PDB file of C-alpha atoms and ligand atoms in Angstrom:
ATOM      1  CA  UNK A   1     -48.489  44.151 -38.820  1.00 77.00           C
ATOM      2  CA  UNK A   2     -50.483  46.511 -36.605  1.00 89.00           C
ATOM      3  CA  UNK A   3     -52.423  48.990 -38.754  1.00 95.00           C
ATOM      4  CA  UNK A   4     -51.766  52.680 -38.136  1.00 98.00           C
ATOM      5  CA  UNK A   5     -54.301  55.483 -37.998  1.00 98.00           C
ATOM      6  CA  UNK A   6     -54.093  59.060 -36.711  1.00 98.00           C
ATOM      7  CA  UNK A   7     -55.903  62.342 -36.313  1.00 98.00           C
ATOM      8  CA  UNK A   8     -54.150  65.367 -37.811  1.00 98.00           C
ATOM      9  CA  UNK A   9     -54.800  68.975 -36.762  1.00 97.00           C
ATOM     10  CA  UNK A  10     -53.123  72.069 -35.369  1.00 97.00           C
ATOM     11  CA  UNK A  11     -53.402  72.408 -32.418  1.00 95.00           C
ATOM     12  CA  UNK A  12     -53.969  68.747 -31.637  1.00 97.00           C
ATOM     13  CA  UNK A  13     -53.179  68.346 -27.924  1.00 94.00           C
ATOM     14  CA  UNK A  14     -56.833  68.411 -26.792  1.00 92.00           C
ATOM     15  CA  UNK A  15     -58.108  65.832 -29.273  1.00 95.00           C
ATOM     16  CA  UNK A  16     -60.276  63.006 -27.929  1.00 97.00           C
ATOM     17  CA  UNK A  17     -59.962  60.917 -31.110  1.00 98.00           C
ATOM     18  CA  UNK A  18     -57.099  58.631 -29.931  1.00 98.00           C
ATOM     19  CA  UNK A  19     -59.091  57.842 -26.784  1.00 98.00           C
ATOM     20  CA  UNK A  20     -62.301  57.170 -28.745  1.00 98.00           C
ATOM     21  CA  UNK A  21     -60.658  55.000 -31.425  1.00 98.00           C
ATOM     22  CA  UNK A  22     -58.530  53.238 -28.798  1.00 98.00           C
ATOM     23  CA  UNK A  23     -61.720  52.212 -26.967  1.00 98.00           C
ATOM     24  CA  UNK A  24     -63.375  51.167 -30.247  1.00 98.00           C
ATOM     25  CA  UNK A  25     -60.309  49.049 -31.175  1.00 98.00           C
ATOM     26  CA  UNK A  26     -60.271  47.421 -27.740  1.00 97.00           C
ATOM     27  CA  UNK A  27     -63.961  46.527 -27.708  1.00 97.00           C
ATOM     28  CA  UNK A  28     -64.005  45.228 -31.293  1.00 98.00           C
ATOM     29  CA  UNK A  29     -60.652  43.421 -30.998  1.00 97.00           C
ATOM     30  CA  UNK A  30     -59.015  45.281 -33.896  1.00 97.00           C
ATOM     31  CA  UNK A  31     -55.205  45.189 -34.201  1.00 96.00           C
ATOM     32  CA  UNK A  32     -54.498  48.880 -34.761  1.00 97.00           C
ATOM     33  CA  UNK A  33     -52.868  51.932 -33.203  1.00 97.00           C
ATOM     34  CA  UNK A  34     -54.327  55.425 -33.387  1.00 98.00           C
ATOM     35  CA  UNK A  35     -52.206  58.478 -32.595  1.00 98.00           C
ATOM     36  CA  UNK A  36     -52.353  62.284 -32.897  1.00 98.00           C
ATOM     37  CA  UNK A  37     -50.239  64.157 -35.471  1.00 98.00           C
ATOM     38  CA  UNK A  38     -49.500  67.875 -35.209  1.00 98.00           C
ATOM     39  CA  UNK A  39     -49.983  69.074 -38.794  1.00 98.00           C
ATOM     40  CA  UNK A  40     -47.795  71.704 -40.435  1.00 97.00           C
ATOM     41  CA  UNK A  41     -49.704  74.711 -41.806  1.00 96.00           C
ATOM     42  CA  UNK A  42     -48.995  74.956 -45.541  1.00 96.00           C
ATOM     43  CA  UNK A  43     -47.553  71.423 -45.716  1.00 98.00           C
ATOM     44  CA  UNK A  44     -50.599  69.236 -45.115  1.00 98.00           C
ATOM     45  CA  UNK A  45     -50.051  67.069 -48.220  1.00 97.00           C
ATOM     46  CA  UNK A  46     -46.445  66.357 -47.156  1.00 98.00           C
ATOM     47  CA  UNK A  47     -47.573  65.378 -43.655  1.00 98.00           C
ATOM     48  CA  UNK A  48     -50.133  62.983 -45.134  1.00 98.00           C
ATOM     49  CA  UNK A  49     -47.561  61.543 -47.552  1.00 97.00           C
ATOM     50  CA  UNK A  50     -45.141  60.917 -44.666  1.00 97.00           C
ATOM     51  CA  UNK A  51     -47.838  59.136 -42.669  1.00 98.00           C
ATOM     52  CA  UNK A  52     -48.779  56.948 -45.649  1.00 96.00           C
ATOM     53  CA  UNK A  53     -45.098  56.174 -46.266  1.00 95.00           C
ATOM     54  CA  UNK A  54     -44.824  54.982 -42.672  1.00 94.00           C
ATOM     55  CA  UNK A  55     -47.670  52.513 -43.263  1.00 93.00           C
ATOM     56  CA  UNK A  56     -50.641  54.705 -42.288  1.00 97.00           C
ATOM     57  CA  UNK A  57     -54.028  53.324 -43.391  1.00 98.00           C
ATOM     58  CA  UNK A  58     -56.285  56.258 -42.601  1.00 98.00           C
ATOM     59  CA  UNK A  59     -56.587  59.631 -40.908  1.00 98.00           C
ATOM     60  CA  UNK A  60     -59.130  61.858 -39.263  1.00 98.00           C
ATOM     61  CA  UNK A  61     -58.712  65.498 -40.137  1.00 96.00           C
ATOM     62  CA  UNK A  62     -59.557  68.441 -37.936  1.00 94.00           C
ATOM     63  CA  UNK A  63     -59.096  72.215 -37.827  1.00 90.00           C
ATOM     64  CA  UNK A  64     -57.544  73.849 -39.852  1.00 92.00           C
ATOM     65  CA  UNK A  65     -56.962  71.148 -42.471  1.00 95.00           C
ATOM     66  CA  UNK A  66     -60.453  70.033 -43.561  1.00 92.00           C
ATOM     67  CA  UNK A  67     -60.215  71.967 -46.853  1.00 91.00           C
ATOM     68  CA  UNK A  68     -56.613  70.836 -47.473  1.00 95.00           C
ATOM     69  CA  UNK A  69     -57.782  67.266 -47.001  1.00 96.00           C
ATOM     70  CA  UNK A  70     -60.458  67.807 -49.632  1.00 95.00           C
ATOM     71  CA  UNK A  71     -57.825  69.177 -52.018  1.00 95.00           C
ATOM     72  CA  UNK A  72     -55.495  66.187 -51.589  1.00 95.00           C
ATOM     73  CA  UNK A  73     -58.228  63.531 -51.984  1.00 97.00           C
ATOM     74  CA  UNK A  74     -58.291  61.507 -55.192  1.00 97.00           C
ATOM     75  CA  UNK A  75     -61.839  60.264 -54.499  1.00 98.00           C
ATOM     76  CA  UNK A  76     -63.975  62.582 -52.370  1.00 97.00           C
ATOM     77  CA  UNK A  77     -67.444  61.230 -51.573  1.00 95.00           C
ATOM     78  CA  UNK A  78     -70.619  63.157 -52.475  1.00 90.00           C
ATOM     79  CA  UNK A  79     -70.934  64.106 -48.812  1.00 90.00           C
ATOM     80  CA  UNK A  80     -67.396  65.499 -48.775  1.00 93.00           C
ATOM     81  CA  UNK A  81     -68.097  67.396 -52.015  1.00 92.00           C
ATOM     82  CA  UNK A  82     -71.236  69.002 -50.591  1.00 88.00           C
ATOM     83  CA  UNK A  83     -69.435  69.979 -47.396  1.00 89.00           C
ATOM     84  CA  UNK A  84     -66.342  71.139 -49.335  1.00 88.00           C
ATOM     85  CA  UNK A  85     -64.501  69.653 -46.384  1.00 89.00           C
ATOM     86  CA  UNK A  86     -63.160  66.271 -45.324  1.00 94.00           C
ATOM     87  CA  UNK A  87     -62.850  64.769 -41.860  1.00 95.00           C
ATOM     88  CA  UNK A  88     -61.711  61.247 -42.722  1.00 98.00           C
ATOM     89  CA  UNK A  89     -59.227  59.816 -45.230  1.00 98.00           C
ATOM     90  CA  UNK A  90     -58.629  56.208 -46.245  1.00 98.00           C
ATOM     91  CA  UNK A  91     -55.465  55.162 -48.061  1.00 98.00           C
ATOM     92  CA  UNK A  92     -55.680  52.341 -50.581  1.00 96.00           C
ATOM     93  CA  UNK A  93     -52.583  52.012 -52.760  1.00 93.00           C
ATOM     94  CA  UNK A  94     -52.404  55.282 -54.738  1.00 94.00           C
ATOM     95  CA  UNK A  95     -55.988  56.173 -53.918  1.00 97.00           C
ATOM     96  CA  UNK A  96     -56.929  58.677 -51.207  1.00 98.00           C
ATOM     97  CA  UNK A  97     -60.607  58.232 -50.420  1.00 98.00           C
ATOM     98  CA  UNK A  98     -62.183  61.109 -48.523  1.00 98.00           C
ATOM     99  CA  UNK A  99     -65.336  61.386 -46.447  1.00 97.00           C
ATOM    100  CA  UNK A 100     -67.183  63.815 -44.233  1.00 96.00           C
ATOM    101  CA  UNK A 101     -68.943  62.008 -41.409  1.00 97.00           C
ATOM    102  CA  UNK A 102     -69.843  65.043 -39.250  1.00 95.00           C
ATOM    103  CA  UNK A 103     -73.365  65.395 -40.633  1.00 96.00           C
ATOM    104  CA  UNK A 104     -74.334  61.730 -40.460  1.00 96.00           C
ATOM    105  CA  UNK A 105     -72.721  61.424 -37.027  1.00 98.00           C
ATOM    106  CA  UNK A 106     -74.858  64.309 -35.816  1.00 98.00           C
ATOM    107  CA  UNK A 107     -77.994  62.928 -37.463  1.00 98.00           C
ATOM    108  CA  UNK A 108     -77.455  59.553 -35.835  1.00 98.00           C
ATOM    109  CA  UNK A 109     -76.872  61.139 -32.431  1.00 98.00           C
ATOM    110  CA  UNK A 110     -80.110  63.126 -32.676  1.00 98.00           C
ATOM    111  CA  UNK A 111     -82.379  60.434 -34.108  1.00 98.00           C
ATOM    112  CA  UNK A 112     -80.894  57.339 -32.482  1.00 97.00           C
ATOM    113  CA  UNK A 113     -79.194  58.356 -29.211  1.00 98.00           C
ATOM    114  CA  UNK A 114     -81.434  61.292 -28.273  1.00 98.00           C
ATOM    115  CA  UNK A 115     -84.504  59.699 -29.815  1.00 98.00           C
ATOM    116  CA  UNK A 116     -85.675  62.831 -31.642  1.00 98.00           C
ATOM    117  CA  UNK A 117     -86.765  62.222 -35.243  1.00 98.00           C
ATOM    118  CA  UNK A 118     -86.331  65.015 -37.789  1.00 98.00           C
ATOM    119  CA  UNK A 119     -89.079  63.676 -40.039  1.00 98.00           C
ATOM    120  CA  UNK A 120     -91.986  66.105 -40.354  1.00 98.00           C
ATOM    121  CA  UNK A 121     -90.364  68.613 -37.956  1.00 98.00           C
ATOM    122  CA  UNK A 122     -89.422  72.284 -38.246  1.00 98.00           C
ATOM    123  CA  UNK A 123     -85.637  72.424 -37.975  1.00 98.00           C
ATOM    124  CA  UNK A 124     -83.505  75.545 -37.495  1.00 98.00           C
ATOM    125  CA  UNK A 125     -79.722  75.667 -37.993  1.00 98.00           C
ATOM    126  CA  UNK A 126     -77.808  78.706 -36.756  1.00 98.00           C
ATOM    127  CA  UNK A 127     -74.711  79.362 -38.867  1.00 97.00           C
ATOM    128  CA  UNK A 128     -73.827  78.634 -42.482  1.00 96.00           C
ATOM    129  CA  UNK A 129     -70.154  77.647 -42.268  1.00 91.00           C
ATOM    130  CA  UNK A 130     -68.383  74.324 -42.690  1.00 87.00           C
ATOM    131  CA  UNK A 131     -70.329  72.571 -39.939  1.00 91.00           C
ATOM    132  CA  UNK A 132     -73.671  73.504 -41.488  1.00 94.00           C
ATOM    133  CA  UNK A 133     -72.523  72.484 -44.972  1.00 93.00           C
ATOM    134  CA  UNK A 134     -71.890  68.981 -43.649  1.00 92.00           C
ATOM    135  CA  UNK A 135     -75.311  68.785 -41.948  1.00 95.00           C
ATOM    136  CA  UNK A 136     -77.707  69.924 -44.648  1.00 95.00           C
ATOM    137  CA  UNK A 137     -77.904  66.851 -46.897  1.00 93.00           C
ATOM    138  CA  UNK A 138     -78.044  64.246 -44.079  1.00 95.00           C
ATOM    139  CA  UNK A 139     -80.760  66.352 -42.410  1.00 97.00           C
ATOM    140  CA  UNK A 140     -82.807  66.660 -45.606  1.00 97.00           C
ATOM    141  CA  UNK A 141     -82.567  62.890 -46.086  1.00 96.00           C
ATOM    142  CA  UNK A 142     -84.580  62.579 -42.847  1.00 98.00           C
ATOM    143  CA  UNK A 143     -87.409  64.548 -44.520  1.00 98.00           C
ATOM    144  CA  UNK A 144     -88.050  67.418 -42.120  1.00 98.00           C
ATOM    145  CA  UNK A 145     -91.137  69.567 -42.839  1.00 98.00           C
ATOM    146  CA  UNK A 146     -88.862  72.597 -43.046  1.00 98.00           C
ATOM    147  CA  UNK A 147     -85.156  73.350 -42.706  1.00 98.00           C
ATOM    148  CA  UNK A 148     -84.227  76.992 -42.081  1.00 98.00           C
ATOM    149  CA  UNK A 149     -80.608  78.165 -42.107  1.00 98.00           C
ATOM    150  CA  UNK A 150     -80.114  81.463 -40.256  1.00 98.00           C
ATOM    151  CA  UNK A 151     -76.813  83.270 -40.464  1.00 98.00           C
ATOM    152  CA  UNK A 152     -75.252  86.605 -39.491  1.00 97.00           C
ATOM    153  CA  UNK A 153     -74.069  87.016 -43.084  1.00 97.00           C
ATOM    154  CA  UNK A 154     -77.316  86.227 -44.886  1.00 98.00           C
ATOM    155  CA  UNK A 155     -75.655  85.948 -48.305  1.00 98.00           C
ATOM    156  CA  UNK A 156     -73.600  82.938 -47.122  1.00 97.00           C
ATOM    157  CA  UNK A 157     -76.741  81.103 -46.034  1.00 98.00           C
ATOM    158  CA  UNK A 158     -78.481  82.043 -49.294  1.00 98.00           C
ATOM    159  CA  UNK A 159     -75.553  80.760 -51.366  1.00 97.00           C
ATOM    160  CA  UNK A 160     -75.616  77.445 -49.493  1.00 96.00           C
ATOM    161  CA  UNK A 161     -79.370  77.092 -49.982  1.00 97.00           C
ATOM    162  CA  UNK A 162     -78.985  77.855 -53.711  1.00 97.00           C
ATOM    163  CA  UNK A 163     -76.386  75.072 -53.945  1.00 94.00           C
ATOM    164  CA  UNK A 164     -78.686  72.611 -52.186  1.00 95.00           C
ATOM    165  CA  UNK A 165     -81.658  73.548 -54.377  1.00 96.00           C
ATOM    166  CA  UNK A 166     -79.534  73.138 -57.514  1.00 94.00           C
ATOM    167  CA  UNK A 167     -78.857  69.559 -56.383  1.00 90.00           C
ATOM    168  CA  UNK A 168     -82.310  68.678 -55.098  1.00 90.00           C
ATOM    169  CA  UNK A 169     -84.835  71.303 -56.252  1.00 94.00           C
ATOM    170  CA  UNK A 170     -87.838  70.283 -54.138  1.00 93.00           C
ATOM    171  CA  UNK A 171     -86.010  70.498 -50.796  1.00 97.00           C
ATOM    172  CA  UNK A 172     -87.897  72.392 -48.048  1.00 98.00           C
ATOM    173  CA  UNK A 173     -84.845  74.521 -47.224  1.00 98.00           C
ATOM    174  CA  UNK A 174     -84.550  78.299 -46.897  1.00 98.00           C
ATOM    175  CA  UNK A 175     -82.152  80.979 -45.639  1.00 98.00           C
ATOM    176  CA  UNK A 176     -82.608  84.095 -43.520  1.00 98.00           C
ATOM    177  CA  UNK A 177     -80.933  86.485 -41.082  1.00 98.00           C
ATOM    178  CA  UNK A 178     -81.449  86.104 -37.318  1.00 97.00           C
ATOM    179  CA  UNK A 179     -83.942  88.959 -37.162  1.00 96.00           C
ATOM    180  CA  UNK A 180     -86.127  87.203 -39.740  1.00 97.00           C
ATOM    181  CA  UNK A 181     -86.361  83.846 -37.965  1.00 98.00           C
ATOM    182  CA  UNK A 182     -90.092  83.409 -37.563  1.00 96.00           C
ATOM    183  CA  UNK A 183     -92.224  80.878 -35.741  1.00 97.00           C
ATOM    184  CA  UNK A 184     -91.171  78.131 -33.379  1.00 98.00           C
ATOM    185  CA  UNK A 185     -88.921  75.165 -34.213  1.00 98.00           C
ATOM    186  CA  UNK A 186     -88.899  71.573 -32.917  1.00 98.00           C
ATOM    187  CA  UNK A 187     -85.124  71.265 -33.202  1.00 98.00           C
ATOM    188  CA  UNK A 188     -82.618  74.151 -32.998  1.00 98.00           C
ATOM    189  CA  UNK A 189     -78.916  73.567 -33.717  1.00 98.00           C
ATOM    190  CA  UNK A 190     -76.126  76.003 -32.950  1.00 97.00           C
ATOM    191  CA  UNK A 191     -73.590  75.355 -35.714  1.00 96.00           C
ATOM    192  CA  UNK A 192     -71.872  78.729 -35.418  1.00 96.00           C
ATOM    193  CA  UNK A 193     -68.418  79.106 -33.906  1.00 91.00           C
ATOM    194  CA  UNK A 194     -69.840  81.764 -31.550  1.00 91.00           C
ATOM    195  CA  UNK A 195     -69.714  79.464 -28.504  1.00 84.00           C
ATOM    196  CA  UNK A 196     -65.963  79.101 -28.864  1.00 83.00           C
ATOM    197  CA  UNK A 197     -65.766  82.811 -27.996  1.00 87.00           C
ATOM    198  CA  UNK A 198     -68.583  82.676 -25.406  1.00 85.00           C
ATOM    199  CA  UNK A 199     -70.757  84.662 -27.830  1.00 89.00           C
ATOM    200  CA  UNK A 200     -74.384  84.202 -28.763  1.00 91.00           C
ATOM    201  CA  UNK A 201     -75.953  84.146 -32.222  1.00 93.00           C
ATOM    202  CA  UNK A 202     -78.887  86.569 -31.813  1.00 94.00           C
ATOM    203  CA  UNK A 203     -81.681  84.068 -32.361  1.00 95.00           C
ATOM    204  CA  UNK A 204     -85.126  85.192 -31.118  1.00 96.00           C
ATOM    205  CA  UNK A 205     -86.228  83.392 -27.985  1.00 96.00           C
ATOM    206  CA  UNK A 206     -89.525  82.607 -29.741  1.00 97.00           C
ATOM    207  CA  UNK A 207     -87.648  80.212 -32.060  1.00 98.00           C
ATOM    208  CA  UNK A 208     -87.707  77.508 -29.370  1.00 98.00           C
ATOM    209  CA  UNK A 209     -90.985  75.559 -29.441  1.00 96.00           C
ATOM    210  CA  UNK A 210     -92.177  74.079 -26.140  1.00 91.00           C
ATOM    211  CA  UNK A 211     -90.585  70.637 -25.847  1.00 95.00           C
ATOM    212  CA  UNK A 212     -87.974  71.347 -28.517  1.00 98.00           C
ATOM    213  CA  UNK A 213     -84.420  69.999 -28.621  1.00 98.00           C
ATOM    214  CA  UNK A 214     -81.647  72.625 -28.393  1.00 98.00           C
ATOM    215  CA  UNK A 215     -78.350  71.160 -29.626  1.00 98.00           C
ATOM    216  CA  UNK A 216     -74.969  72.854 -29.289  1.00 97.00           C
ATOM    217  CA  UNK A 217     -72.479  71.357 -31.739  1.00 96.00           C
ATOM    218  CA  UNK A 218     -69.511  72.421 -29.601  1.00 92.00           C
ATOM    219  CA  UNK A 219     -68.469  69.775 -27.093  1.00 92.00           C
ATOM    220  CA  UNK A 220     -67.444  70.027 -23.443  1.00 90.00           C
ATOM    221  CA  UNK A 221     -68.133  73.747 -23.051  1.00 90.00           C
ATOM    222  CA  UNK A 222     -70.879  73.295 -20.448  1.00 92.00           C
ATOM    223  CA  UNK A 223     -73.827  75.684 -20.602  1.00 95.00           C
ATOM    224  CA  UNK A 224     -72.900  77.898 -23.544  1.00 94.00           C
ATOM    225  CA  UNK A 225     -74.753  81.210 -24.087  1.00 95.00           C
ATOM    226  CA  UNK A 226     -76.907  79.375 -26.674  1.00 96.00           C
ATOM    227  CA  UNK A 227     -77.896  76.608 -24.242  1.00 97.00           C
ATOM    228  CA  UNK A 228     -78.561  79.196 -21.515  1.00 96.00           C
ATOM    229  CA  UNK A 229     -80.857  81.098 -23.851  1.00 96.00           C
ATOM    230  CA  UNK A 230     -82.715  77.889 -24.692  1.00 97.00           C
ATOM    231  CA  UNK A 231     -83.051  77.095 -21.004  1.00 97.00           C
ATOM    232  CA  UNK A 232     -84.421  80.576 -20.312  1.00 95.00           C
ATOM    233  CA  UNK A 233     -86.938  79.933 -23.089  1.00 96.00           C
ATOM    234  CA  UNK A 234     -88.147  76.899 -21.148  1.00 96.00           C
ATOM    235  CA  UNK A 235     -86.323  74.207 -23.124  1.00 97.00           C
ATOM    236  CA  UNK A 236     -85.496  71.164 -21.021  1.00 96.00           C
ATOM    237  CA  UNK A 237     -84.007  68.941 -23.730  1.00 97.00           C
ATOM    238  CA  UNK A 238     -80.468  70.328 -24.080  1.00 98.00           C
ATOM    239  CA  UNK A 239     -77.520  68.550 -25.711  1.00 98.00           C
ATOM    240  CA  UNK A 240     -73.941  69.271 -26.667  1.00 97.00           C
ATOM    241  CA  UNK A 241     -71.824  67.688 -29.400  1.00 97.00           C
ATOM    242  CA  UNK A 242     -70.357  64.751 -27.466  1.00 97.00           C
ATOM    243  CA  UNK A 243     -72.638  62.252 -29.196  1.00 98.00           C
ATOM    244  CA  UNK A 244     -71.868  63.761 -32.592  1.00 98.00           C
ATOM    245  CA  UNK A 245     -68.128  63.495 -31.879  1.00 97.00           C
ATOM    246  CA  UNK A 246     -68.359  59.821 -30.977  1.00 98.00           C
ATOM    247  CA  UNK A 247     -70.814  58.925 -33.767  1.00 98.00           C
ATOM    248  CA  UNK A 248     -68.699  60.508 -36.517  1.00 98.00           C
ATOM    249  CA  UNK A 249     -65.742  58.556 -35.129  1.00 98.00           C
ATOM    250  CA  UNK A 250     -67.798  55.342 -35.263  1.00 98.00           C
ATOM    251  CA  UNK A 251     -68.650  56.023 -38.922  1.00 98.00           C
ATOM    252  CA  UNK A 252     -64.954  56.432 -39.752  1.00 98.00           C
ATOM    253  CA  UNK A 253     -64.029  53.334 -37.748  1.00 98.00           C
ATOM    254  CA  UNK A 254     -66.574  51.219 -39.622  1.00 98.00           C
ATOM    255  CA  UNK A 255     -65.423  52.656 -42.958  1.00 98.00           C
ATOM    256  CA  UNK A 256     -61.815  51.705 -42.179  1.00 98.00           C
ATOM    257  CA  UNK A 257     -62.296  48.405 -40.363  1.00 98.00           C
ATOM    258  CA  UNK A 258     -65.656  47.053 -41.499  1.00 98.00           C
ATOM    259  CA  UNK A 259     -66.844  46.700 -37.893  1.00 98.00           C
ATOM    260  CA  UNK A 260     -69.406  48.880 -36.127  1.00 97.00           C
ATOM    261  CA  UNK A 261     -68.312  49.762 -32.570  1.00 98.00           C
ATOM    262  CA  UNK A 262     -70.750  50.294 -29.690  1.00 98.00           C
ATOM    263  CA  UNK A 263     -70.847  54.059 -29.082  1.00 98.00           C
ATOM    264  CA  UNK A 264     -72.936  54.224 -25.887  1.00 97.00           C
ATOM    265  CA  UNK A 265     -70.178  53.427 -23.330  1.00 97.00           C
ATOM    266  CA  UNK A 266     -67.788  55.837 -25.056  1.00 98.00           C
ATOM    267  CA  UNK A 267     -70.365  58.655 -25.061  1.00 98.00           C
ATOM    268  CA  UNK A 268     -71.028  57.986 -21.373  1.00 97.00           C
ATOM    269  CA  UNK A 269     -67.320  58.109 -20.600  1.00 96.00           C
ATOM    270  CA  UNK A 270     -66.791  61.419 -22.437  1.00 96.00           C
ATOM    271  CA  UNK A 271     -69.944  63.219 -21.333  1.00 95.00           C
ATOM    272  CA  UNK A 272     -69.273  66.396 -19.380  1.00 92.00           C
ATOM    273  CA  UNK A 273     -72.359  67.480 -17.405  1.00 91.00           C
ATOM    274  CA  UNK A 274     -74.123  70.590 -18.756  1.00 92.00           C
ATOM    275  CA  UNK A 275     -73.723  72.957 -15.819  1.00 85.00           C
TER     276      UNK A 275
HETATM  277  P1  LIG B 301     -67.108  76.037 -38.993  1.00 84.16           P
HETATM  278  O1  LIG B 301     -66.255  75.254 -39.924  1.00 84.16           O
HETATM  279  O2  LIG B 301     -66.901  75.743 -37.534  1.00 84.16           O
HETATM  280  O3  LIG B 301     -68.568  76.009 -39.355  1.00 84.16           O
HETATM  281  P2  LIG B 301     -66.804  78.593 -40.254  1.00 84.16           P
HETATM  282  O4  LIG B 301     -66.908  77.944 -41.572  1.00 84.16           O
HETATM  283  O5  LIG B 301     -65.752  79.635 -40.035  1.00 84.16           O
HETATM  284  O6  LIG B 301     -66.580  77.540 -39.093  1.00 84.16           O
HETATM  285  O7  LIG B 301     -68.245  79.202 -39.895  1.00 84.16           O
HETATM  286  C1  LIG B 301     -68.470  79.865 -38.697  1.00 84.16           C
HETATM  287  C2  LIG B 301     -69.969  80.198 -38.585  1.00 84.16           C
HETATM  288  O8  LIG B 301     -70.196  80.801 -37.309  1.00 84.16           O
HETATM  289  C3  LIG B 301     -70.464  81.193 -39.618  1.00 84.16           C
HETATM  290  O9  LIG B 301     -71.804  80.898 -39.926  1.00 84.16           O
HETATM  291  C4  LIG B 301     -70.350  82.529 -38.857  1.00 84.16           C
HETATM  292  O10 LIG B 301     -71.217  83.516 -39.336  1.00 84.16           O
HETATM  293  P3  LIG B 301     -70.788  84.476 -40.602  1.00 84.16           P
HETATM  294  O11 LIG B 301     -70.934  83.626 -41.834  1.00 84.16           O
HETATM  295  O12 LIG B 301     -71.703  85.616 -40.545  1.00 84.16           O
HETATM  296  O13 LIG B 301     -69.344  84.847 -40.324  1.00 84.16           O
HETATM  297  C5  LIG B 301     -70.788  82.083 -37.498  1.00 84.16           C
HETATM  298  N1  LIG B 301     -70.355  82.957 -36.387  1.00 84.16           N
HETATM  299  C6  LIG B 301     -69.113  83.063 -35.855  1.00 84.16           C
HETATM  300  N2  LIG B 301     -69.109  83.913 -34.807  1.00 84.16           N
HETATM  301  C7  LIG B 301     -70.397  84.350 -34.649  1.00 84.16           C
HETATM  302  C8  LIG B 301     -71.055  85.235 -33.738  1.00 84.16           C
HETATM  303  N3  LIG B 301     -70.378  85.854 -32.761  1.00 84.16           N
HETATM  304  N4  LIG B 301     -72.385  85.441 -33.890  1.00 84.16           N
HETATM  305  C9  LIG B 301     -73.085  84.814 -34.869  1.00 84.16           C
HETATM  306  N5  LIG B 301     -72.510  83.966 -35.769  1.00 84.16           N
HETATM  307  C10 LIG B 301     -71.192  83.733 -35.663  1.00 84.16           C
END
């Protein structure tokens, strides 16, 4: 029987996941179908149960259900625990295994696809929400010289850093407000939701080191205010989240199917020029 997978979210009409997983299935010769499910706010667990009942083997989870997915998991991974959010579920009998692949997908995109190592570098993350929570541990595993988390609400960034330090006390991680970002960074990530509203986190222009990578986690939004600021600061290496989107999907695909798909052609197909 053909195995069933789906992405669940609300809204869900703009999702690229069925396209990405469809291409992965085609190129790896996997017998599976992957669809999109419009989730019901307040009834996430019922929607998941219905999908499992109908033979579903796994799901990707997107806004606004990443916390609900964590709550309904019977076995969340350490990564999912740290993020407090889940973006992939695997069903195995009564077990619901849960993962968060956003952070490792992003790390792979940066180090492998973009060819920028984090090791020994000064790294700045703007924002301290769900996206940042998923990034911190995979980033620290790459052994940057320093990881600074800047956020509008400083207390949120401080609480996240305290959590990280409780888990791994020697980590070179710290928190601050935008006005206190000091020095230049080799990699700067915009993990705020500001770009979704065409807004700009007020990061000082001096934060961008010459030759740095400026990475916008949002995908397909063209030159966001963050990328424009980086460009004005002289940054030429600009990226958006298309590679992260495809790499997190590849992680989920491998977790479900045991086969690693080739991401390059899919990234090329989905790339929207930064203009
Ligand atoms: P996500 O899951 O996408 O990370 P989230 O958990 O709601 O979403 O977090 C949104 C992040 O974007 C937060 O860090 C938020 O800052 P606050 O903690 O101060 O709210 C940040 N953010 C949203 N809009 C912003 C803006 N206009 N300027 C700066 N930061 C913004």
